[in-house]
């Protein structure tokens, strides 16, 4: 039976306060403004699935935003975010003021892509109370263009991205397959490369550098540097969807000696409320619910939809030592570099040239954004010389694309959103590796790391494996370089679209004259750096400042915030 598309569009009218705009990660706003946008995104993604004859996906989530917000992340058949060539169409469709105008946009899309019928769309949602009604809107949108909407699943964002990618490659794609793939790779990595048998194998070839500083984990026990030392990690799950997913993983991880102590698991506190990766990073503070955690212990924080991960060490006060996304990228690059050089267990030391004598066939790169701490960029330039550093605008869609240009592309936003990509050529080469070889180790790492999008569970397993494999404690990781003090502020503005940027968002084009004022303020600050950009997920302008001291960084950020019109 033919669907009355116009009638359906009219059932989901654009709210008069809604100003949908495809931002850093899809559409996001207060939940009550979203039904029209979500319905139309359902239709759009069904048409994209129909046009490409593959499955697409939609995640109803507002990630780190507060509970009353919601949003829609659009998943391409590759498992990546919606191809940027469709963002303009998504905007035009969602901004259409009437059902009739929206219908015209859909007709235009159908004609341009020569598609008459929608295809299959997989749906997922996080723990927000608005999820149900918005999933219904998405399903109705899919059905309105004669597509097939699958039953919505409670999933972490990266799980759905992974599932869509797997399914389109004809691979197993259920949630159980997701856990099996990541956890299976972790189990195999640990048993093959961190067991006592492999320690015997590695020790004669790669002893720790004589006379160099030993990590606390390894002092006096060089043989044990290669063993997977049992660890406990206290994880702040942001009271979000990641809590139940980590609970599943932790049963298997326990058997390997990795114990996950779940905090902010959604049983008491509010979603992202004084907790979660965004709070920990922006406030540089311990999340709520961590009173019982012993200062100095190993902690991690994920965000509301479990695609960001940070590590931190709580101090005795409320303060923390933050190990952010930049640092995860550097840890990953160090591990990969050493695997390629055949000396994973070398300890950090200044004489060891991380970049030298690597496997020259392999092009490895780190992709960062303007928010990367200047000290991390300097460290990669100075010490990881075989690794190229590239900077892109904010948002995983930009980083992912840039990382895909390398054989091994490591991308992490400072906020902990990222993963490691292995190119198809690289994967083909790695498949030829034998049991216990560096090729096998990298191949397993490619399974451990979600190849579709940033993933907090993947990231946590990577960090634990890297530290165990290198024989490092947290302090070794912290000691690699010292972050420059920084401060990030949000300034609410009536219309963030008046702020436009250039140079990977590091400089403002408009409002006129503001960049000149920023430049003059930065010029007088030691190691000063500051930029302003409009958020793509919240109605705010973000100010980032870095300086030689915390006082100067705070002062610089506040001075610039006051200049925002
Ligand atoms: P916006 O709001 O555009 O700054 C934020 C993060 C991004 C990315 C997206 C998607 C910062 C400064 N920005 O984007 O890096 O993670 O959310 O969740 O952390
Ligand atoms: Zn997120």
XYZ file of C-alpha atoms and ligand atoms in Angstrom:
585
model
C 0.000 0.000 0.000
C 1.348 3.453 -0.980
C 2.416 5.570 1.991
C 0.983 9.072 2.324
C 4.378 10.801 2.652
C 2.976 14.312 2.877
C 0.426 13.239 5.484
C 3.212 11.622 7.511
C 5.461 14.709 7.237
C 2.565 16.811 8.547
C 2.271 14.563 11.587
C 5.835 15.659 12.496
C 5.797 19.443 11.928
C 8.899 21.562 12.494
C 8.668 23.069 15.997
C 8.589 26.862 15.831
C 11.606 27.102 18.163
C 13.627 24.469 16.291
C 16.642 25.600 14.261
C 18.068 22.305 13.025
C 21.610 22.479 11.718
C 23.864 19.487 10.971
C 26.708 20.106 13.433
C 29.834 18.357 14.642
C 28.009 15.041 15.023
C 24.550 15.309 13.469
C 21.581 17.214 14.874
C 21.228 18.042 18.538
C 18.865 20.203 20.622
C 16.338 20.068 23.442
C 14.462 16.780 22.982
C 11.022 18.350 22.514
C 12.223 20.232 19.432
C 13.459 17.097 17.674
C 10.581 14.875 16.415
C 10.417 16.556 13.004
C 14.216 16.390 12.534
C 14.384 12.757 13.598
C 11.443 11.760 11.365
C 13.088 13.431 8.365
C 16.476 11.865 9.189
C 14.709 8.492 9.186
C 13.473 9.176 5.659
C 16.888 10.480 4.585
C 18.852 7.487 5.881
C 16.346 5.052 4.366
C 16.832 6.761 0.991
C 20.607 6.647 1.408
C 20.324 2.929 2.186
C 18.108 2.494 -0.877
C 20.452 4.504 -3.099
C 23.539 2.531 -2.052
C 21.714 -0.796 -1.619
C 23.304 -1.176 1.797
C 22.177 -0.822 5.394
C 22.505 2.558 7.164
C 22.037 3.481 10.828
C 20.649 6.089 13.191
C 21.612 6.598 16.836
C 19.267 8.655 19.002
C 21.671 10.254 21.475
C 22.983 13.596 22.641
C 26.240 12.089 23.894
C 27.703 14.303 26.646
C 24.810 16.813 26.659
C 22.376 16.937 29.594
C 19.452 14.497 29.917
C 16.867 16.984 28.570
C 18.709 17.211 25.237
C 18.714 14.598 22.561
C 20.050 14.237 19.060
C 20.537 12.076 16.049
C 23.802 10.636 14.739
C 23.630 9.325 11.187
C 25.642 6.237 10.255
C 26.808 5.577 6.698
C 27.075 2.034 5.247
C 30.841 2.104 5.955
C 30.033 2.555 9.657
C 31.459 6.081 9.570
C 29.403 9.184 10.032
C 27.170 10.370 7.171
C 29.246 11.275 4.126
C 29.779 15.038 4.125
C 28.295 15.342 0.628
C 24.886 14.524 2.154
C 25.106 17.010 5.027
C 23.758 19.853 2.865
C 20.772 17.709 1.859
C 20.179 16.773 5.498
C 20.183 20.464 6.441
C 17.847 21.490 3.619
C 15.439 18.660 4.458
C 15.381 19.250 8.211
C 15.160 23.039 7.893
C 12.174 22.961 5.491
C 9.453 24.981 7.218
C 6.442 23.003 5.956
C 5.619 19.388 5.175
C 5.194 20.402 1.559
C 8.717 21.920 1.368
C 10.174 18.836 3.083
C 8.388 16.650 0.550
C 10.016 18.666 -2.261
C 13.455 18.112 -0.688
C 12.818 14.369 -0.481
C 11.706 14.333 -4.106
C 14.896 16.155 -5.090
C 17.003 13.583 -3.203
C 15.132 10.711 -4.878
C 15.691 12.215 -8.320
C 19.358 13.089 -7.744
C 20.129 9.608 -6.469
C 17.730 7.796 -8.723
C 16.098 6.016 -5.787
C 12.406 5.272 -5.402
C 12.271 3.082 -2.302
C 14.029 3.301 1.033
C 16.328 0.539 2.256
C 17.013 -0.914 5.716
C 17.979 1.298 8.655
C 19.343 -0.024 11.970
C 18.268 2.029 14.994
C 19.876 2.517 18.391
C 19.350 4.827 21.330
C 20.999 5.742 24.623
C 19.387 5.853 28.077
C 17.559 9.187 27.723
C 13.857 9.205 28.635
C 13.017 10.863 25.291
C 14.488 7.887 23.397
C 11.223 5.995 22.893
C 9.228 8.713 21.200
C 12.175 9.774 19.054
C 12.834 6.184 17.957
C 9.179 6.022 16.915
C 9.653 9.218 14.887
C 12.761 7.773 13.191
C 10.954 4.504 12.366
C 7.974 6.424 10.973
C 10.348 8.446 8.770
C 11.955 5.285 7.418
C 8.537 3.713 6.745
C 7.276 6.894 5.050
C 9.691 6.310 2.152
C 8.894 2.568 2.137
C 12.110 1.641 3.944
C 12.542 -0.979 6.674
C 13.265 0.282 10.186
C 14.697 -2.400 12.441
C 13.669 -2.596 16.098
C 15.605 0.034 18.089
C 18.302 -1.337 20.402
C 19.792 0.155 23.559
C 23.413 0.527 22.433
C 26.502 2.639 22.874
C 26.996 4.787 19.761
C 30.165 2.964 18.617
C 28.401 -0.395 18.842
C 25.868 0.592 16.195
C 28.592 2.059 13.960
C 30.491 -1.235 14.264
C 27.364 -3.304 13.566
C 26.460 -1.357 10.424
C 30.024 -1.665 9.083
C 30.194 -5.400 9.795
C 26.785 -6.109 8.312
C 27.608 -4.361 5.053
C 30.821 -6.392 4.805
C 28.842 -9.599 5.222
C 30.399 -10.210 8.643
C 28.718 -11.251 11.921
C 27.187 -8.092 13.343
C 25.151 -8.754 16.484
C 25.954 -7.132 19.815
C 27.350 -10.463 21.014
C 29.647 -10.480 17.952
C 30.827 -6.991 18.885
C 31.879 -8.124 22.355
C 33.419 -11.293 20.963
C 35.471 -9.352 18.447
C 36.877 -6.755 20.851
C 37.246 -8.952 23.908
C 38.465 -11.912 21.866
C 41.222 -9.756 20.357
C 42.172 -8.495 23.822
C 42.279 -12.021 25.241
C 44.455 -13.216 22.377
C 46.792 -10.231 22.623
C 47.302 -10.751 26.326
C 47.740 -14.502 26.094
C 50.080 -14.332 23.096
C 52.164 -11.276 23.901
C 51.916 -10.746 27.663
C 52.018 -14.298 28.991
C 54.971 -15.748 30.856
C 55.738 -17.896 27.801
C 55.951 -14.872 25.552
C 57.899 -12.990 28.232
C 60.596 -15.649 27.942
C 60.461 -15.156 24.235
C 60.779 -11.384 24.350
C 63.294 -10.936 27.156
C 66.592 -11.870 25.505
C 65.804 -9.841 22.416
C 64.534 -6.675 24.037
C 65.916 -6.116 27.528
C 65.122 -2.819 29.254
C 67.808 -0.206 28.559
C 70.610 -0.649 31.146
C 70.968 2.144 33.666
C 67.728 3.778 32.581
C 64.801 4.554 34.809
C 62.666 1.517 35.515
C 58.938 1.818 35.682
C 57.470 1.175 39.140
C 55.720 -1.926 37.821
C 58.908 -3.400 36.496
C 61.680 -2.347 38.873
C 63.931 -5.323 39.742
C 61.720 -7.694 37.755
C 62.673 -7.221 34.134
C 61.019 -10.524 33.207
C 57.712 -9.286 34.561
C 57.699 -6.184 32.371
C 56.010 -8.287 29.716
C 53.419 -9.906 31.899
C 49.925 -8.578 32.121
C 49.916 -7.286 35.687
C 46.416 -7.475 37.279
C 44.856 -4.049 37.367
C 41.795 -2.393 38.811
C 40.328 0.561 36.941
C 37.556 2.662 38.499
C 35.383 3.768 35.603
C 32.993 6.724 35.677
C 30.247 5.582 33.286
C 28.525 9.027 33.171
C 25.291 7.326 34.346
C 24.839 6.439 30.700
C 24.480 3.518 28.331
C 28.149 2.552 28.696
C 27.519 1.280 32.238
C 25.532 -1.782 31.201
C 27.909 -2.450 28.289
C 30.999 -2.263 30.489
C 29.282 -4.578 32.964
C 29.016 -7.217 30.209
C 32.673 -6.759 29.214
C 33.958 -6.772 32.770
C 32.861 -10.378 33.381
C 35.291 -11.582 30.709
C 37.987 -9.047 31.566
C 37.991 -10.181 35.201
C 39.253 -13.567 34.098
C 42.318 -11.869 32.617
C 43.026 -9.899 35.755
C 41.513 -6.631 34.565
C 38.927 -5.617 37.098
C 36.545 -2.792 36.249
C 34.977 -1.033 39.207
C 31.892 0.672 37.780
C 30.886 4.023 39.257
C 28.137 6.393 38.079
C 26.443 3.349 36.629
C 23.041 5.008 36.264
C 21.495 3.549 39.420
C 21.530 6.856 41.300
C 22.850 10.026 39.615
C 21.727 11.837 36.472
C 23.142 11.329 32.991
C 26.347 13.358 32.494
C 25.476 15.259 35.660
C 28.768 16.309 37.319
C 30.308 13.236 35.754
C 31.346 11.744 32.458
C 34.300 12.400 30.194
C 33.184 15.876 29.114
C 32.796 17.034 32.727
C 36.131 15.541 33.792
C 37.986 17.114 30.876
C 36.375 20.544 30.841
C 36.286 20.983 34.644
C 39.574 19.153 35.139
C 37.912 17.710 38.225
C 37.025 14.370 39.759
C 33.497 13.250 38.827
C 30.860 12.928 41.527
C 30.551 9.463 43.029
C 34.317 8.999 43.389
C 34.590 9.744 47.114
C 35.413 6.132 47.917
C 38.173 5.959 45.317
C 41.669 6.060 46.786
C 43.714 9.090 45.661
C 46.451 8.046 43.264
C 44.516 5.109 41.821
C 43.834 4.313 38.164
C 40.569 5.842 36.973
C 38.815 6.349 33.668
C 35.783 8.250 32.507
C 33.523 7.701 29.498
C 30.722 9.899 28.164
C 26.944 9.405 27.960
C 27.015 7.351 24.754
C 30.387 5.675 25.417
C 32.376 6.978 22.483
C 34.833 9.033 24.547
C 37.416 7.825 27.057
C 39.806 9.614 29.389
C 42.058 8.335 32.133
C 42.721 10.286 35.295
C 44.348 9.987 38.697
C 42.454 11.628 41.572
C 44.509 13.783 43.906
C 43.806 14.048 47.621
C 41.895 17.276 46.904
C 39.146 17.384 44.236
C 41.835 17.894 41.582
C 43.040 15.259 39.128
C 45.941 14.365 36.867
C 44.234 14.075 33.494
C 45.425 11.643 30.811
C 43.443 12.885 27.862
C 42.871 11.822 24.278
C 46.157 13.388 23.157
C 47.977 11.216 25.647
C 46.079 8.078 24.591
C 47.182 8.811 21.000
C 50.803 9.194 22.091
C 50.650 5.958 24.090
C 49.178 4.152 21.087
C 51.822 5.578 18.745
C 54.580 4.544 21.139
C 53.292 0.985 21.335
C 52.785 0.668 17.574
C 56.171 2.206 16.845
C 57.891 -0.241 19.152
C 56.013 -3.197 17.716
C 57.172 -2.093 14.256
C 60.716 -1.744 15.550
C 60.604 -5.041 17.385
C 61.256 -3.624 20.827
C 57.948 -3.101 22.619
C 59.317 -3.311 26.112
C 61.851 -0.478 25.974
C 61.274 1.961 28.797
C 60.815 5.683 28.162
C 64.215 7.298 27.854
C 65.606 10.289 26.051
C 68.292 8.428 24.098
C 65.819 6.024 22.514
C 64.708 7.508 19.207
C 61.082 6.468 18.990
C 60.936 7.253 15.309
C 64.208 5.808 14.167
C 64.745 2.530 12.338
C 61.066 1.687 12.216
C 59.381 -0.347 9.567
C 59.762 2.244 6.834
C 57.083 0.734 4.634
C 54.482 1.651 7.209
C 53.237 5.244 7.179
C 51.886 6.117 10.595
C 50.148 9.364 11.484
C 48.467 11.054 14.428
C 45.482 13.278 13.728
C 44.649 16.010 16.230
C 42.455 19.114 16.421
C 43.125 22.636 17.652
C 42.230 21.417 21.162
C 45.283 19.125 21.305
C 47.560 20.289 24.067
C 50.618 21.989 22.540
C 52.917 19.787 24.628
C 51.503 16.629 23.014
C 52.049 17.991 19.507
C 55.612 18.997 20.424
C 56.258 15.506 21.859
C 55.168 13.798 18.645
C 57.299 16.184 16.560
C 60.370 15.750 18.760
C 60.184 12.136 19.930
C 57.893 10.179 17.601
C 59.679 11.366 14.501
C 58.377 8.621 12.208
C 54.827 9.695 12.990
C 53.326 12.556 11.003
C 51.002 14.962 12.834
C 47.988 16.384 11.040
C 45.453 18.879 12.420
C 41.812 18.975 11.293
C 38.662 20.846 12.353
C 36.784 19.477 15.383
C 34.593 16.420 14.925
C 35.307 12.787 14.310
C 34.103 13.031 10.716
C 37.146 15.208 9.927
C 39.674 13.253 11.959
C 38.534 9.881 10.680
C 38.924 11.000 7.074
C 42.451 12.327 7.668
C 43.493 9.172 9.574
C 42.335 6.955 6.721
C 45.126 8.436 4.548
C 47.800 6.571 6.579
C 48.635 2.857 6.764
C 48.060 3.276 10.474
C 46.139 6.434 11.373
C 45.726 7.237 15.049
C 43.117 9.874 15.729
C 42.018 11.213 19.070
C 40.360 14.451 20.058
C 41.659 15.827 23.348
C 38.267 14.930 24.823
C 38.981 11.232 24.323
C 37.020 10.605 21.143
C 39.046 8.503 18.729
C 40.395 5.221 17.494
C 43.171 3.714 15.349
C 42.537 2.940 11.695
C 44.417 0.323 9.684
C 44.307 0.745 5.898
C 43.056 -2.141 3.710
C 46.625 -2.611 2.316
C 48.010 -2.787 5.811
C 45.385 -5.309 6.913
C 46.119 -7.502 3.900
C 49.826 -7.433 4.739
C 49.173 -8.229 8.403
C 47.040 -11.254 7.552
C 50.188 -13.020 6.363
C 51.819 -12.860 9.795
C 52.550 -15.984 11.787
C 51.566 -16.799 15.340
C 53.511 -14.542 17.713
C 54.743 -12.198 14.975
C 54.490 -8.398 14.949
C 52.036 -8.757 12.083
C 49.754 -10.866 14.246
C 50.002 -8.365 17.086
C 49.002 -5.477 14.825
C 46.262 -7.539 13.219
C 44.775 -8.255 16.648
C 45.049 -4.561 17.523
C 43.038 -3.757 14.390
C 40.270 -6.016 15.741
C 40.538 -4.519 19.208
C 40.135 -0.999 17.837
C 36.706 -0.155 16.439
C 37.457 0.588 12.760
C 34.208 2.496 12.282
C 34.370 5.228 14.936
C 35.792 6.234 18.334
C 34.858 3.735 21.024
C 35.422 4.008 24.788
C 35.546 0.235 25.372
C 38.045 -0.241 22.545
C 40.102 2.633 23.931
C 40.119 1.226 27.455
C 41.321 -2.154 26.215
C 44.005 -0.462 24.143
C 45.320 1.579 27.074
C 45.391 -1.437 29.376
C 47.097 -3.571 26.744
C 49.643 -0.867 25.871
C 50.577 -0.236 29.508
C 50.808 -3.968 30.223
C 52.794 -4.678 27.075
C 55.240 -1.828 27.644
C 55.518 -2.691 31.315
C 54.531 0.854 32.234
C 52.678 2.204 35.214
C 50.550 5.338 34.901
C 53.514 7.432 36.021
C 55.625 6.302 33.033
C 52.803 7.427 30.772
C 52.431 10.742 32.613
C 56.187 11.339 32.469
C 56.315 11.264 28.647
C 55.594 14.998 28.576
C 54.030 17.684 30.719
C 50.780 19.238 29.501
C 50.720 22.995 29.143
C 48.158 24.470 31.542
C 44.922 25.153 29.652
C 41.401 26.420 30.225
C 38.241 25.910 28.220
C 35.149 28.084 28.639
C 31.684 28.094 27.086
C 30.008 31.393 26.323
C 26.264 31.255 25.497
C 25.447 33.414 22.454
C 22.172 34.333 20.744
C 23.412 33.199 17.317
C 26.538 31.106 17.017
C 26.410 31.177 13.204
C 27.964 34.673 13.200
C 31.230 33.013 14.307
C 33.135 31.607 11.339
C 36.642 30.179 11.382
C 39.616 29.233 9.217
C 42.956 27.374 9.673
C 41.417 24.207 11.167
C 39.288 26.459 13.412
C 42.332 28.093 14.991
C 41.454 31.563 13.659
C 38.211 33.547 13.441
C 37.065 35.131 10.186
C 33.994 36.790 11.715
C 32.927 38.738 13.757
C 35.347 41.260 12.254
C 38.129 42.513 14.492
C 37.707 39.809 17.168
C 40.694 37.778 15.907
C 42.894 40.907 16.066
C 41.918 41.402 19.720
C 42.673 37.729 20.478
C 46.083 38.056 18.789
C 47.004 41.102 20.903
C 45.975 39.340 24.122
C 47.916 36.175 23.227
C 51.056 38.096 22.231
C 51.808 39.153 25.819
C 51.328 35.700 27.392
C 54.237 33.278 27.761
C 53.549 30.168 25.609
C 50.123 31.705 24.968
C 47.680 30.175 22.500
C 43.999 30.879 22.279
C 41.175 30.318 19.834
C 37.425 30.757 19.671
C 34.988 28.634 17.673
C 31.246 28.023 17.624
C 30.196 24.679 19.075
C 28.525 22.308 16.647
C 26.579 20.555 19.392
C 25.519 23.266 21.845
C 24.327 26.839 21.481
C 27.602 28.247 22.761
C 30.927 29.593 21.601
C 33.952 27.755 22.978
C 37.085 29.550 24.169
C 40.331 27.582 24.538
C 43.464 29.080 26.079
C 46.878 27.642 26.843
C 49.778 29.320 28.674
C 52.917 28.646 30.688
C 50.965 28.785 33.985
C 47.410 27.887 35.017
C 46.809 31.432 36.268
C 47.815 32.855 32.885
C 45.717 30.289 30.967
C 42.660 31.097 33.118
C 43.244 34.818 32.734
C 43.655 34.576 28.966
C 40.481 32.476 28.575
C 38.481 34.872 30.754
C 39.784 37.954 28.936
C 38.782 36.511 25.569
C 35.409 35.282 26.888
C 34.602 38.872 27.900
C 35.258 40.010 24.323
C 32.621 37.671 22.836
C 29.800 39.897 21.543
P 31.513 20.908 19.657
O 30.322 21.135 20.524
O 31.337 21.195 18.194
O 32.721 21.565 20.229
C 31.938 18.541 20.827
C 33.397 18.255 21.020
C 33.909 17.573 19.772
C 33.109 16.307 19.453
C 31.620 16.626 19.461
C 30.755 15.406 19.276
C 35.022 19.589 22.275
C 35.727 20.878 22.407
N 34.157 19.478 21.259
O 31.791 19.337 19.673
O 35.259 17.295 19.925
O 33.433 15.273 20.326
O 31.228 17.319 20.637
O 30.400 14.761 20.457
O 35.269 18.690 23.074
Zn 29.750 10.808 22.859
